[in-house]
Amino acid sequence: MPRVYNWQIGREMEYPFEGARPRRQAGAVFDTNKCIACQTCTMACKTTWTSGKGQEYMFWNNVETKPWGSYPLAWDVRILDALGPQAWKGATYEGKTIFEAAPTGEKALGFLPEDLDYAYPNRGEDEIDTPMSPERFYLRLPHDAWFFYLARICNHCTYPACLASCPRTAIYKRPEDGIVLTDQQRCRGYRECVKNCPYKKVFYNHTTRIAEKCVLCYPAVEQGIQPRCMRTCIGKIRTFGYLNTPERAEADNPMDFLVHVRKVALPLLPQLGLEPNVYYIPPVHVGSRRFLEMLFGPGVDGAIRAYRRAMEGQDPELLGVLMLNVSTDRIIRRFKVTDGQAEGFDEKGQDVVRVPLKEPTMVRPFHDERVQAYRYNVT
Amino acid sequence: MSEQDETPGRFRLTRREFLAALPPAAAAAAALAVPEELLAFTVLQPVEPGLNPLKAYPNRGWEQVYRDLYTPDSTFHYLCAPNDTHGCLLRANVKNGVVVYADPSFGYGKATDLYGNKASARWDPRVCISGLAYVRRFYSNRRVKGAFVRKGFKEWADAGFPRDPATGRPPRQYVEGRGKEPFVKVGWDQAFALAARALIDVATAYSGEAGRRRLARQGYDPDMIAAIELAGTRTIKCRGGMPFIAPFRVGGLYRFSNMLALLDAHVRKVGPAEAKGGRGWDNYAWHTDLPPGHPMVSGQQTLDFDLYTAENSKLVTLWGKNWIATKMPDGHWLTEAKLHGAKVVTIAPEYQSSSSKAEEVIIIRPGTDAALALGLANVIVREKLYDAAFVKSGTDLPLLVRMDTLKLLRAKDVFAGHRAASLRNATKVFTPGDPLPQPAMQEGQYLPEPLREEWNDHVVWDTRTNSARPVNRDQVGRFFEDTLLDPALDGAFEVTLVDGKKVQARPVFDILRQYLVDTCNPDVISRVTGAPKAAIVNLARQIATNRRSTLFVVGMGPNHFFNADLKDRTILLVAALTNNIGHFGGTVGSYAGNYRLALMTGIGQYVAEDPFNIELDPDKPARVKAYWKGESAHFFDYDDRPLRVGNKQFTGKSHMPTPTKAALWANTNSILGNAKWAHNVIVNTLPKIEAIVVADWFWTATCEYADIVFGVDSWIERRLPDVYAAVTNPFLQSWPRSPLPRTFDTRDDLECWAGIAAKMAEVTGVRGFRDYWHFVHERKISTYINRVFAAGNTTKGYRFEALDASCREGTPFYLMTRTSPRVVGWEQTNESRPWYTRTGRLEFYRDEDEFIEYGENLPVWREPADGTHHEPNVIMARPHPAIRPRGPEAYGLDPNDQSTEVRQVRNVVRSPEELLKSEHPLKARGFSHILITPKYRHACHSTGASTDLDVIYWGPFGDFYRHDRRKPWVSEGYIDLNPAEARALGIEDGDYVWCDADPSDRPFVGHERRPEERRLFRWLVRARYYPSILPGTGRAWFHFYISTHGSVEGHETRQDGLAKNPRTNYQAAYRYGSHQSITRAWLRPTLLTDSLVRKETIGQVLGKGFALDVHGAVGAPKESYVKIERAEPGGETGRGRWDPAAKGFRPGYESRAMKRFLAGEFIRKRG
């Protein structure tokens, strides 16, 4: 089996195909500290892509509450359990990836959920890890009882397990943006992708009898517009853009800045070995560091420290990038933070958005001579 | 997807069925997405050898399918405006004539005002899950698709409205079919005629002496009958649901009510001087959104602020306010405030969604916010952490109280010859009857001269001169500082009155301090609220440290308890003690819903145009004369009764309702479909009402029980313009006109009111009925809108046409309030203007007779009225010289009678120890839980809660395929219970349970005599093991659609088992009963006074007693104490456990793998 380099686990690993990175890799950073679990992203996706027969149960985008929420049921618990306890040494993953742990004759370690596992997509919402009791009636940071929200889409992985396992080679990665697509003409519904995608973000349509997955709204992305789930994000948790590998990071690219420069955003379950391209700023309030490291890898401490610095007013640049989130529906390629404001530029270097870090306060004259009116706050 | 009529058979549809089942747009899209050859069985072709799909892929032409699916034919902007307090301009993406999906406009960041102020792009995007899901609602089979009349009602009308000769009641056979019999679709003209004739008949039947006799024979309270003043039109009740959403469309019903004066003139043959219009019901107070203590302290409706001011704050305290869940488009202002260094504290009976964004989380027993605030005040006062300068210059705390009468000392009683100061600070005294300028030109507060005389001036004890000194209403803020008085806050002083009598007087601060110190120390408050003592002490110190920069964001949670006014008075006290009122970063806001039409002060031009003197010249303002009268709908909800208990009428004259004989409701599922005690209203109250006319675009439970239903345009179809604003954001918006054709045979609400009026003109020959809607008939609504704009403080200078042009591009205007962010109290605090009170100060002491009598002259702690484990509604106090309420005996009541009716007026004092030992009277009968019904992110109001795509995410039970066929819909309501407690009750996660409140009056009075309706309306609901909730408390979300006669019939007779009315398509979210089965109407004496001074609802004029949506009844919809029993197992087959529990992934059912996951054991870190 070929060996490929996965920077997220700090080592080479086995993968069924020769490594090849796209010219550009589309990706996103989700700030869990800002996510409000409103599911607007979910509905944006749903009403655009999965409102047909056979798609009722499908949520290419969903938001789940950790630790109890999961869609489909226990997708994360089950793959982690199948893999068994594993270890990191520093920034290097010592355990097995799902490709390395593949059973004989399989491309990866996986499982196929049952029909009922896809019911109840919001099960677990707002549920804390341990039941409320008097000793938890006053919580201070970090919280002894906690949950947090995890928005999820297809990770458009660098080493996708769906792509690796398709017996028809019907799943591919676009060289121009790294978006992973299921060819709707070639797919025959074997469901190997459903089984082997550990994030369970490929879905079987029982009416058309083929597999479908998030397309990262490429028809929008091709026009420089953010995907539906990103541009409807009212929690303003999402940075969308193109990510470089660490050694080629550009400090004025918001994605690179968050992932490689400040290292405030981390991959989800990097130990599985897919090099996913959606990154998460971990929640600062969660009492269990172990839990966060299980989900986001060994960089959690550093990421939380970096985020806290911004909250303490010591990192206006990071503050600025986060204020730009979804303030425009255009894709931002470069940013600049100066004098209490943040600016975003598109592919061509055009200034597409400029925001103050703090919204101004306005005091209007009590008496408007010109129009003859008195202005009040108490009306 | 189709609506859930045809729940999809899993995996089984042919292509034709698949396409046939879709709405046209989706079908077209699906046809594109799924090329024909894919569906045929094809021989597998060999895979290209050597292909590396990471590198390249040969056949990418198919990608065009998704581009076609994504790309709309055209777009337009419309206003998404459910009853949820936001309102967003959205961009509709249209394909094949159908709106397929919506986008945020990304235009808010371009908003401007008249003076060149600009918003930033941080305002974008504005949208939410519900807004996006509504594409399903617009095309739903649950739309009201035309005009409908209930069969029995039509028969009554066709028979010429026969009535019982003695009582005037319609014969039973015409009424009793309500909710059970079919509706007949009729032409619009016929529907308007029926409504007009019915209203004329009701007005006629109940006018004059004959009408009075009939109402007496029907058994109405004599004070209610007197209140109609012999005008039958006063028995007609109009309610446009939340008119700030659409002041011209739904607000049109208030205009209609004013027009009814023409009907009265016609029926009773009286002139304009005697004619009386209809009555208009409240909104803000009806929803219990009004914080009733705010007018008690500040004299005006509500302190609130635009939420985006959060980033000016250092400490944001959320009191039962789940900000990120219920103010979703403004959620980012909170998380971004944190990025600016603000600390967030949540105070709630659960670890709620906002708690996951908080630094500190304080868990308290539901409804004990006032007790917590008193605990904070104790620490602040005891540790002297208060801002003495603000307390002395801005509050009534230094004013002297006579300890003999408990009244505030008046200067005229102390200083011989004292004459009330003539007021100059932003105030004008006027003689009632004098014409006042329209609101836009009101340059200060207007005080009626008699009130000014009655109040006189007040008195402080000056420590510099050691003497009593007068202080007048102008002397607030820096004007008080200018007096150089240094008033005592502590101590008792002997004051000699003008008549020579010596009385003891103490500053309000001093008597309040005594109560705080004696009764409210942190130990006691910790035991009352459940919050640990450290939480109380730390929070108090943090608030005191953050003067001018602490926000008190108070939500619906505490507002929905009977003691809500005390919660306001005590929280405002803490804020005032720490100078946290009226600053951009430090103030108090109440957010139990927040539509306040008061922000559109010119509205009188429209809702109160003189119907006898109609202005038809579009360039001239209207002449305003209010013939309609405001009334609290809570009396209707209270079975159309006033609060009369024992030997006392507790309802002030200014509040007195009239009998309700006809009703017109628009946009208002809440008035019936989601009313507290809804099932009692349905069973007991509705039969007394003779004609119910409802306009809506979606079939609600209110429609289920109506007589005439007008199907109106949805938001994507509106043909007539309107405007919109909310109080959480600074924007003024229009409803841009839609380019789309109507989907169904609908009309605009305005066309309905104008249509009924035109028929009245035909029947009566009175032309005014038609002229009153002249600009509706002419399609020139902008005439009315511009009149309103020109008369209003926040709109003058704007023209509707310009606003509309901007909103068509997705960009609103700023509302022209004094500041943005708008912070109520900014002028008072920063410019030393008086509040709208007698003293001009924030008032914490209430010396009106009612308050002294009820033991609430001081802000005290009263237990909740029903939702408590302890003796309900008792006052907690140790002996105190100023707490001397009248007990039940004074009202002729047994002091031990704790029945729900009596409880409302029971003024009994208990010491903390007695209180904490006491028990709810139902506890001994197995009742165990306080049940609360907060709002929820997936349907802040019932609009979202009735849309299928939205409710799939409504909690843990959403399932499009309804694997469990008992499920009433694709989702269903549930009660959250602490897992260990649920297990002790024998309830498993996901089980169905029975939930019952006080059987003496719930689900409805007399249920024991009506077993069939009891079966329909007793609450059967699922239980969820919910680890985040305080033990002893249950939680069920507000706003799901309730069971009706028709929904239960559907559930029991339909093959698919849906709780969907086979005749109307009404879809309930419960199999039986609802979250309203356990609520009832409660009336609170302190809210029904004729004496409280407050600003009128709109404008700067002061008055006293009832004011619509300002001083009046509110409900207590979170008050219930319940018993929960297992009904059915939760397993999908009706047996065994609910699947996720059975598989070991639920709290209390953890498999070994789940336990390791929770503990983070799947990863180790070495080195």
PDB file of C-alpha atoms in Angstrom, chain A residues 17-18 20 32-40 43 51 53 56-57 59 68 74 76 85-90 94 114-117 120 122-123 125-128 132 137-140 143 145 147 149 167-169 171-174 176 182-186 188 190 206 209 215 218 220 222 228 231 234 236 285 291 293-294 311 323 326-328 356-359 361-362 364 366 368 371-372 374-379, chain B residues 1 10-11 13 18 38-39 42 44-45 47-48 52-53 55 57 60 62-63 66-67 70 101-103 106 113 115 117 120 122-125 127 129 311 328 336 340 351 353 355-361 363 440-444 530 538 598-599 793 796 814 817-820 823 827 833 936-938 949 953 956 958 961 963 978 1024 1026-1028 1030 1095 1099-1100 1132 1138 1143 1146-1147 1156-1157 1162-1166:
ATOM      1  CA  PHE A  17      -3.809   5.675  -3.355  1.00  0.00           C
ATOM      2  CA  GLU A  18      -0.629   7.607  -4.036  1.00  0.00           C
ATOM      3  CA  ALA A  20      -1.678  13.955  -4.420  1.00  0.00           C
ATOM      4  CA  THR A  32     -17.116  26.178  18.826  1.00  0.00           C
ATOM      5  CA  ASN A  33     -17.046  29.057  21.305  1.00  0.00           C
ATOM      6  CA  LYS A  34     -19.371  31.007  19.063  1.00  0.00           C
ATOM      7  CA  CYS A  35     -21.612  28.206  17.842  1.00  0.00           C
ATOM      8  CA  ILE A  36     -25.160  28.613  19.124  1.00  0.00           C
ATOM      9  CA  ALA A  37     -26.498  25.357  17.643  1.00  0.00           C
ATOM     10  CA  CYS A  38     -29.223  27.231  15.838  1.00  0.00           C
ATOM     11  CA  GLN A  39     -29.021  24.741  12.962  1.00  0.00           C
ATOM     12  CA  THR A  40     -29.463  27.495  10.428  1.00  0.00           C
ATOM     13  CA  MET A  43     -31.497  24.081   7.186  1.00  0.00           C
ATOM     14  CA  SER A  51     -35.379  18.007   0.130  1.00  0.00           C
ATOM     15  CA  LYS A  53     -37.706  11.720  -1.585  1.00  0.00           C
ATOM     16  CA  GLU A  56     -35.625  12.984   4.275  1.00  0.00           C
ATOM     17  CA  TYR A  57     -33.209  11.663   6.861  1.00  0.00           C
ATOM     18  CA  PHE A  59     -28.313  16.153   6.887  1.00  0.00           C
ATOM     19  CA  TRP A  68     -24.376  12.980  24.067  1.00  0.00           C
ATOM     20  CA  ALA A  74     -22.756   7.222  18.195  1.00  0.00           C
ATOM     21  CA  ASP A  76     -17.782   8.754  16.949  1.00  0.00           C
ATOM     22  CA  PRO A  85      -7.440   3.260  22.909  1.00  0.00           C
ATOM     23  CA  GLN A  86      -4.547   4.878  21.055  1.00  0.00           C
ATOM     24  CA  ALA A  87      -1.781   7.310  21.934  1.00  0.00           C
ATOM     25  CA  TRP A  88      -0.085  10.515  20.849  1.00  0.00           C
ATOM     26  CA  LYS A  89       3.529  11.196  21.570  1.00  0.00           C
ATOM     27  CA  GLY A  90       3.857  14.929  21.407  1.00  0.00           C
ATOM     28  CA  GLU A  94       1.574   6.611  17.605  1.00  0.00           C
ATOM     29  CA  GLU A 114     -28.742   0.959  10.808  1.00  0.00           C
ATOM     30  CA  ASP A 115     -31.714   2.812   9.458  1.00  0.00           C
ATOM     31  CA  LEU A 116     -32.880   3.795  12.951  1.00  0.00           C
ATOM     32  CA  ASP A 117     -29.463   5.227  13.798  1.00  0.00           C
ATOM     33  CA  TYR A 120     -33.499  11.629  16.065  1.00  0.00           C
ATOM     34  CA  ASN A 122     -30.923  16.270  17.534  1.00  0.00           C
ATOM     35  CA  ARG A 123     -30.785  13.668  20.280  1.00  0.00           C
ATOM     36  CA  GLU A 125     -29.065  18.513  22.543  1.00  0.00           C
ATOM     37  CA  ASP A 126     -27.958  20.676  25.475  1.00  0.00           C
ATOM     38  CA  GLU A 127     -27.226  17.655  27.680  1.00  0.00           C
ATOM     39  CA  ILE A 128     -24.343  17.960  30.141  1.00  0.00           C
ATOM     40  CA  MET A 132     -27.060  18.174  37.599  1.00  0.00           C
ATOM     41  CA  PHE A 137     -25.223  24.613  41.262  1.00  0.00           C
ATOM     42  CA  TYR A 138     -22.364  27.093  40.969  1.00  0.00           C
ATOM     43  CA  LEU A 139     -19.945  26.469  38.130  1.00  0.00           C
ATOM     44  CA  ARG A 140     -16.894  28.520  37.306  1.00  0.00           C
ATOM     45  CA  HIS A 143     -17.088  23.943  34.057  1.00  0.00           C
ATOM     46  CA  ALA A 145     -20.485  19.943  34.035  1.00  0.00           C
ATOM     47  CA  PHE A 147     -21.490  20.370  26.806  1.00  0.00           C
ATOM     48  CA  TYR A 149     -21.775  22.308  20.068  1.00  0.00           C
ATOM     49  CA  PRO A 167     -15.468  -0.164  -5.589  1.00  0.00           C
ATOM     50  CA  ARG A 168     -16.505   1.906  -8.640  1.00  0.00           C
ATOM     51  CA  THR A 169     -13.923   4.669  -8.140  1.00  0.00           C
ATOM     52  CA  ILE A 171     -15.658   9.413  -5.684  1.00  0.00           C
ATOM     53  CA  TYR A 172     -13.007  11.941  -6.561  1.00  0.00           C
ATOM     54  CA  LYS A 173     -11.268  15.051  -5.335  1.00  0.00           C
ATOM     55  CA  ARG A 174     -11.361  18.124  -7.552  1.00  0.00           C
ATOM     56  CA  GLU A 176      -8.919  22.995  -8.412  1.00  0.00           C
ATOM     57  CA  THR A 182     -19.628  11.402  -5.569  1.00  0.00           C
ATOM     58  CA  ASP A 183     -20.211  11.007  -9.281  1.00  0.00           C
ATOM     59  CA  GLN A 184     -23.970  10.690  -9.501  1.00  0.00           C
ATOM     60  CA  GLN A 185     -23.674   8.895 -12.812  1.00  0.00           C
ATOM     61  CA  ARG A 186     -21.104   6.337 -11.900  1.00  0.00           C
ATOM     62  CA  ARG A 188     -24.122   2.178  -8.006  1.00  0.00           C
ATOM     63  CA  TYR A 190     -22.577  -0.215  -2.835  1.00  0.00           C
ATOM     64  CA  HIS A 206     -33.058   4.893  -0.892  1.00  0.00           C
ATOM     65  CA  ARG A 209     -30.309   3.997  -4.755  1.00  0.00           C
ATOM     66  CA  VAL A 215     -20.695  19.157  -2.391  1.00  0.00           C
ATOM     67  CA  TYR A 218     -19.274  24.158  -5.466  1.00  0.00           C
ATOM     68  CA  ALA A 220     -21.285  28.961  -5.309  1.00  0.00           C
ATOM     69  CA  GLU A 222     -16.831  28.519  -8.227  1.00  0.00           C
ATOM     70  CA  ARG A 228     -24.824  27.922   1.935  1.00  0.00           C
ATOM     71  CA  ARG A 231     -22.948  32.194   4.543  1.00  0.00           C
ATOM     72  CA  ILE A 234     -25.562  33.652  12.168  1.00  0.00           C
ATOM     73  CA  LYS A 236     -20.625  33.803  12.817  1.00  0.00           C
ATOM     74  CA  HIS A 285     -15.243  26.195  29.081  1.00  0.00           C
ATOM     75  CA  PHE A 291     -12.276  14.623  26.151  1.00  0.00           C
ATOM     76  CA  GLU A 293      -7.867  15.899  23.195  1.00  0.00           C
ATOM     77  CA  MET A 294      -9.663  12.718  22.241  1.00  0.00           C
ATOM     78  CA  MET A 311     -10.298  37.403  25.006  1.00  0.00           C
ATOM     79  CA  MET A 323     -15.035  39.465  13.470  1.00  0.00           C
ATOM     80  CA  VAL A 326     -19.471  35.688   7.579  1.00  0.00           C
ATOM     81  CA  SER A 327     -19.632  39.475   7.526  1.00  0.00           C
ATOM     82  CA  THR A 328     -19.722  39.002   3.773  1.00  0.00           C
ATOM     83  CA  PRO A 356     -14.996  47.783  13.111  1.00  0.00           C
ATOM     84  CA  LEU A 357     -13.926  45.517  15.941  1.00  0.00           C
ATOM     85  CA  LYS A 358     -16.504  47.326  18.051  1.00  0.00           C
ATOM     86  CA  GLU A 359     -19.786  48.624  16.639  1.00  0.00           C
ATOM     87  CA  THR A 361     -22.532  54.040  19.534  1.00  0.00           C
ATOM     88  CA  MET A 362     -24.648  56.877  18.134  1.00  0.00           C
ATOM     89  CA  ARG A 364     -28.739  61.702  17.960  1.00  0.00           C
ATOM     90  CA  PHE A 366     -32.807  65.484  20.994  1.00  0.00           C
ATOM     91  CA  ASP A 368     -34.235  67.821  14.994  1.00  0.00           C
ATOM     92  CA  VAL A 371     -37.761  67.862  10.299  1.00  0.00           C
ATOM     93  CA  GLN A 372     -39.255  69.188  13.528  1.00  0.00           C
ATOM     94  CA  TYR A 374     -37.930  65.145  19.160  1.00  0.00           C
ATOM     95  CA  ARG A 375     -36.000  61.890  19.470  1.00  0.00           C
ATOM     96  CA  TYR A 376     -36.529  59.667  22.495  1.00  0.00           C
ATOM     97  CA  ASN A 377     -35.462  56.273  23.708  1.00  0.00           C
ATOM     98  CA  VAL A 378     -38.584  56.111  25.884  1.00  0.00           C
ATOM     99  CA  THR A 379     -41.489  56.345  23.489  1.00  0.00           C
TER     100      THR A 379
ATOM    101  CA  MET B   1     -40.367  15.893   0.456  1.00  0.00           C
ATOM    102  CA  ARG B  10     -39.032   3.679   3.168  1.00  0.00           C
ATOM    103  CA  PHE B  11     -36.922   2.609   0.198  1.00  0.00           C
ATOM    104  CA  LEU B  13     -40.915   4.525  -4.184  1.00  0.00           C
ATOM    105  CA  PHE B  18     -41.042  10.022  -6.183  1.00  0.00           C
ATOM    106  CA  LEU B  38     -29.377   6.070 -13.121  1.00  0.00           C
ATOM    107  CA  LEU B  39     -32.649   4.620 -12.008  1.00  0.00           C
ATOM    108  CA  THR B  42     -27.473  -1.164 -15.589  1.00  0.00           C
ATOM    109  CA  LEU B  44     -21.752  -2.706 -13.979  1.00  0.00           C
ATOM    110  CA  GLN B  45     -18.996  -1.307 -16.051  1.00  0.00           C
ATOM    111  CA  VAL B  47     -13.611   0.597 -13.264  1.00  0.00           C
ATOM    112  CA  GLU B  48     -10.838   2.432 -15.052  1.00  0.00           C
ATOM    113  CA  ASN B  52      -6.157   7.928  -8.915  1.00  0.00           C
ATOM    114  CA  PRO B  53      -9.207  10.007  -8.039  1.00  0.00           C
ATOM    115  CA  LYS B  55      -5.357  13.438  -8.806  1.00  0.00           C
ATOM    116  CA  TYR B  57     -11.211  12.320 -12.709  1.00  0.00           C
ATOM    117  CA  ARG B  60     -16.935  15.637 -14.757  1.00  0.00           C
ATOM    118  CA  TRP B  62     -22.331  15.469 -14.584  1.00  0.00           C
ATOM    119  CA  GLU B  63     -21.352  18.275 -12.174  1.00  0.00           C
ATOM    120  CA  TYR B  66     -25.838  20.418  -9.199  1.00  0.00           C
ATOM    121  CA  ARG B  67     -25.130  23.798 -10.767  1.00  0.00           C
ATOM    122  CA  TYR B  70     -28.428  25.483  -7.217  1.00  0.00           C
ATOM    123  CA  TYR B 101     -34.600  28.414  -0.795  1.00  0.00           C
ATOM    124  CA  ALA B 102     -33.828  31.657   0.975  1.00  0.00           C
ATOM    125  CA  ASP B 103     -30.633  33.522   1.675  1.00  0.00           C
ATOM    126  CA  PHE B 106     -26.303  40.757   3.456  1.00  0.00           C
ATOM    127  CA  ASP B 113     -30.178  56.804   9.324  1.00  0.00           C
ATOM    128  CA  TYR B 115     -27.987  61.794   9.881  1.00  0.00           C
ATOM    129  CA  ASN B 117     -24.891  57.083  10.765  1.00  0.00           C
ATOM    130  CA  SER B 120     -21.354  47.716   9.844  1.00  0.00           C
ATOM    131  CA  ARG B 122     -21.023  42.750  11.501  1.00  0.00           C
ATOM    132  CA  TRP B 123     -24.835  42.891  11.382  1.00  0.00           C
ATOM    133  CA  ASP B 124     -24.854  40.369   8.562  1.00  0.00           C
ATOM    134  CA  PRO B 125     -26.066  37.737   8.065  1.00  0.00           C
ATOM    135  CA  VAL B 127     -31.640  34.741   9.215  1.00  0.00           C
ATOM    136  CA  ILE B 129     -33.385  27.944  10.948  1.00  0.00           C
ATOM    137  CA  GLU B 311     -19.861  44.592  23.689  1.00  0.00           C
ATOM    138  CA  MET B 328     -30.379  33.666  17.520  1.00  0.00           C
ATOM    139  CA  GLU B 336     -18.274  38.625  20.530  1.00  0.00           C
ATOM    140  CA  HIS B 340     -14.001  41.848  23.957  1.00  0.00           C
ATOM    141  CA  TYR B 351     -27.354  24.395  32.561  1.00  0.00           C
ATOM    142  CA  SER B 353     -27.427  26.577  26.026  1.00  0.00           C
ATOM    143  CA  SER B 355     -24.478  28.491  30.023  1.00  0.00           C
ATOM    144  CA  SER B 356     -22.092  26.866  27.567  1.00  0.00           C
ATOM    145  CA  LYS B 357     -20.993  30.419  26.701  1.00  0.00           C
ATOM    146  CA  ALA B 358     -20.760  31.591  30.296  1.00  0.00           C
ATOM    147  CA  GLU B 359     -17.904  32.040  32.719  1.00  0.00           C
ATOM    148  CA  GLU B 360     -20.212  31.412  35.644  1.00  0.00           C
ATOM    149  CA  VAL B 361     -23.335  29.310  35.888  1.00  0.00           C
ATOM    150  CA  ILE B 363     -28.521  27.187  39.123  1.00  0.00           C
ATOM    151  CA  ALA B 440     -43.191  63.670  17.335  1.00  0.00           C
ATOM    152  CA  MET B 441     -43.484  67.217  18.652  1.00  0.00           C
ATOM    153  CA  GLN B 442     -43.858  66.417  22.337  1.00  0.00           C
ATOM    154  CA  GLU B 443     -40.874  68.116  23.856  1.00  0.00           C
ATOM    155  CA  GLY B 444     -41.120  66.717  27.347  1.00  0.00           C
ATOM    156  CA  GLY B 530     -30.760  26.760  45.839  1.00  0.00           C
ATOM    157  CA  ASN B 538     -19.460  36.658  44.459  1.00  0.00           C
ATOM    158  CA  ALA B 598     -44.887  52.135  21.503  1.00  0.00           C
ATOM    159  CA  LEU B 599     -41.762  52.648  19.420  1.00  0.00           C
ATOM    160  CA  ASN B 793     -40.628  60.446  17.058  1.00  0.00           C
ATOM    161  CA  LYS B 796     -40.408  61.558  11.299  1.00  0.00           C
ATOM    162  CA  TYR B 814     -32.299  52.806  11.466  1.00  0.00           C
ATOM    163  CA  THR B 817     -34.422  56.695  18.489  1.00  0.00           C
ATOM    164  CA  ARG B 818     -32.313  58.980  20.635  1.00  0.00           C
ATOM    165  CA  THR B 819     -29.373  56.610  20.702  1.00  0.00           C
ATOM    166  CA  SER B 820     -28.272  53.507  18.887  1.00  0.00           C
ATOM    167  CA  VAL B 823     -30.854  52.069  25.899  1.00  0.00           C
ATOM    168  CA  GLU B 827     -31.562  60.291  28.853  1.00  0.00           C
ATOM    169  CA  ARG B 833     -34.221  63.862  33.072  1.00  0.00           C
ATOM    170  CA  TYR B 936     -36.726  27.220  22.468  1.00  0.00           C
ATOM    171  CA  ARG B 937     -34.323  27.758  19.650  1.00  0.00           C
ATOM    172  CA  HIS B 938     -36.120  25.536  17.190  1.00  0.00           C
ATOM    173  CA  LEU B 949     -38.288  20.817   8.762  1.00  0.00           C
ATOM    174  CA  TYR B 953     -34.601  19.374  15.276  1.00  0.00           C
ATOM    175  CA  PRO B 956     -34.572  14.282  20.609  1.00  0.00           C
ATOM    176  CA  GLY B 958     -37.631  14.081  15.526  1.00  0.00           C
ATOM    177  CA  TYR B 961     -40.096   8.305   8.949  1.00  0.00           C
ATOM    178  CA  HIS B 963     -40.619   4.554  13.000  1.00  0.00           C
ATOM    179  CA  ASN B 978     -33.518  14.698  35.841  1.00  0.00           C
ATOM    180  CA  ARG B1024     -36.544  12.689  28.218  1.00  0.00           C
ATOM    181  CA  TYR B1026     -32.228  15.367  30.797  1.00  0.00           C
ATOM    182  CA  PRO B1027     -29.077  15.650  32.877  1.00  0.00           C
ATOM    183  CA  SER B1028     -28.871  19.450  32.701  1.00  0.00           C
ATOM    184  CA  LEU B1030     -32.301  20.980  38.493  1.00  0.00           C
ATOM    185  CA  LYS B1095     -46.793  57.006  31.144  1.00  0.00           C
ATOM    186  CA  GLY B1099     -46.182  59.349  23.763  1.00  0.00           C
ATOM    187  CA  GLN B1100     -45.016  61.405  26.741  1.00  0.00           C
ATOM    188  CA  GLU B1132     -40.463   2.219  18.782  1.00  0.00           C
ATOM    189  CA  TRP B1138     -36.465   3.730  23.203  1.00  0.00           C
ATOM    190  CA  LYS B1143     -28.337   0.714  22.535  1.00  0.00           C
ATOM    191  CA  ARG B1146     -28.267   7.765  26.590  1.00  0.00           C
ATOM    192  CA  PRO B1147     -27.637   9.275  30.029  1.00  0.00           C
ATOM    193  CA  ARG B1156     -15.005   5.362  27.952  1.00  0.00           C
ATOM    194  CA  PHE B1157     -15.983   8.045  25.460  1.00  0.00           C
ATOM    195  CA  PHE B1162      -9.831   6.502  23.749  1.00  0.00           C
ATOM    196  CA  ILE B1163      -6.727   8.665  23.582  1.00  0.00           C
ATOM    197  CA  ARG B1164      -3.666   8.912  25.737  1.00  0.00           C
ATOM    198  CA  LYS B1165      -1.041  11.626  25.510  1.00  0.00           C
ATOM    199  CA  ARG B1166       2.539  10.622  26.080  1.00  0.00           C
TER     200      ARG B1166
END
